[in-house]
Amino acid sequence: MTFLIKSESGALIIDGKAVAAGVLEGVATEVAALGLKPGLAVVLVGEDPASQVYVKSKGRAAETCGFHSVQHTLPRETTQADLIALVQTLNADPAIHGILVQLPLPPQIDSQLVLETISPAKDVDGFHPVNAGLLAIGDRKRALVPCTPAGSLILLQTAAKELGISIAGLDAVVVGRSNIVGKPMAQLLLAESATVTIAHSRTRDLAGVIARADIVVAAVGIPEMIKGAWIKPGAIVIDVGINRVAGEGLTAQGQPKTRLVGDVEFAAAAARAAAITPVPGGVGPMTIAMLMSNTLSAARRKA
Ligand code: GUN
């Protein structure tokens, strides 16, 4: 299978959909040999349309992999106590190996408290402090690693292999310091022996910091904030952003068209980079694939 497409500008476009399909195929094959059906429970509170789409895709991928897949949809008014009670029930359920509570949660609920209620062994999002701590001490064997950074690393490794370069010793800049992407991504890059900088909203001279980077991972959630002209020629660019912006014209239903863009100005960055992930079709599909991979790992440890 080919995971990389040569673009007109010469940059390799990293095909996240193809890499994710490979990961899912591997998971499905292992499930068939495991002798136990991995169980994934996804919990959605409220009716956020983006969350509904994500949760549906997660359920579909779980079924494709041969998992036992359950979804709990709770009303927006759900109390913190009720959500915690559901998580505790899932913690105790032997048919469930992975629990994911879709974020964001409504304002009456303390998200961190809910995430910390999930048993670390079933925390397939990798957000529990125990898993964050295991990643921080470099124990990849025992940690469940957050899906988006784990998938981003695989795309980066795919590109580096194709380019014939080693990640060790390279200057990597992660833009964004969230617990979900930025911080765990920095830990993963450090474990690969990259020299890691975490840039964020208070960083002075972001353009200058990025201009020195051999690897850029953009996770800020601001459409095309990272300008193509900042990218060092020959760098590898992993764009985690998925931002919906106004498009051109109207849909068949007469609604204004929208389109998805990343955190990086794609065309201008592709003109300088050695390899880059597209949006959509880059990191996005990898997040769901890594969720399946984490659920398999959690089940395997139980088996
Ligand atoms: N909302 C947006 N991304 C994520 C994710 O990776 N996990 C969960 N639980 N919620 C999300």
JSON list of C-alpha atoms and ligand atoms in Angstrom, two decimals, residues 51 54 58 100-104 115 125 127 147-148 180 287, ligand 1:
[
{"chain": "A", "resi": 51, "resn": "SER", "atom": "CA", "xyz": [-19.58, 15.18, 18.80]},
{"chain": "A", "resi": 54, "resn": "TYR", "atom": "CA", "xyz": [-17.35, 11.66, 15.95]},
{"chain": "A", "resi": 58, "resn": "LYS", "atom": "CA", "xyz": [-16.12, 5.60, 16.50]},
{"chain": "A", "resi": 100, "resn": "LEU", "atom": "CA", "xyz": [-14.56, 7.00, 26.12]},
{"chain": "A", "resi": 101, "resn": "VAL", "atom": "CA", "xyz": [-16.54, 9.97, 27.39]},
{"chain": "A", "resi": 102, "resn": "GLN", "atom": "CA", "xyz": [-16.86, 12.37, 24.47]},
{"chain": "A", "resi": 103, "resn": "LEU", "atom": "CA", "xyz": [-15.71, 15.93, 25.19]},
{"chain": "A", "resi": 104, "resn": "PRO", "atom": "CA", "xyz": [-16.77, 18.68, 25.58]},
{"chain": "A", "resi": 115, "resn": "LEU", "atom": "CA", "xyz": [-12.03, 11.55, 33.29]},
{"chain": "A", "resi": 125, "resn": "ASP", "atom": "CA", "xyz": [-8.45, 8.19, 25.50]},
{"chain": "A", "resi": 127, "resn": "PHE", "atom": "CA", "xyz": [-6.47, 11.23, 29.56]},
{"chain": "A", "resi": 147, "resn": "CYS", "atom": "CA", "xyz": [-5.14, 8.81, 20.21]},
{"chain": "A", "resi": 148, "resn": "THR", "atom": "CA", "xyz": [-4.46, 11.99, 18.23]},
{"chain": "A", "resi": 180, "resn": "ILE", "atom": "CA", "xyz": [-5.25, 16.07, 24.74]},
{"chain": "A", "resi": 287, "resn": "THR", "atom": "CA", "xyz": [-7.41, 9.38, 15.77]},
{"chain": "B", "resi": 1, "resn": "GUN", "atom": "N1", "xyz": [-13.47, 15.53, 21.68]},
{"chain": "B", "resi": 1, "resn": "GUN", "atom": "C1", "xyz": [-12.63, 15.92, 20.68]},
{"chain": "B", "resi": 1, "resn": "GUN", "atom": "N2", "xyz": [-11.59, 15.06, 20.58]},
{"chain": "B", "resi": 1, "resn": "GUN", "atom": "C2", "xyz": [-11.77, 14.13, 21.53]},
{"chain": "B", "resi": 1, "resn": "GUN", "atom": "C3", "xyz": [-11.05, 12.97, 21.91]},
{"chain": "B", "resi": 1, "resn": "GUN", "atom": "O1", "xyz": [-9.98, 12.63, 21.37]},
{"chain": "B", "resi": 1, "resn": "GUN", "atom": "N3", "xyz": [-11.58, 12.25, 22.93]},
{"chain": "B", "resi": 1, "resn": "GUN", "atom": "C4", "xyz": [-12.73, 12.61, 23.56]},
{"chain": "B", "resi": 1, "resn": "GUN", "atom": "N4", "xyz": [-13.16, 11.85, 24.56]},
{"chain": "B", "resi": 1, "resn": "GUN", "atom": "N5", "xyz": [-13.41, 13.67, 23.23]},
{"chain": "B", "resi": 1, "resn": "GUN", "atom": "C5", "xyz": [-12.95, 14.42, 22.21]}
]
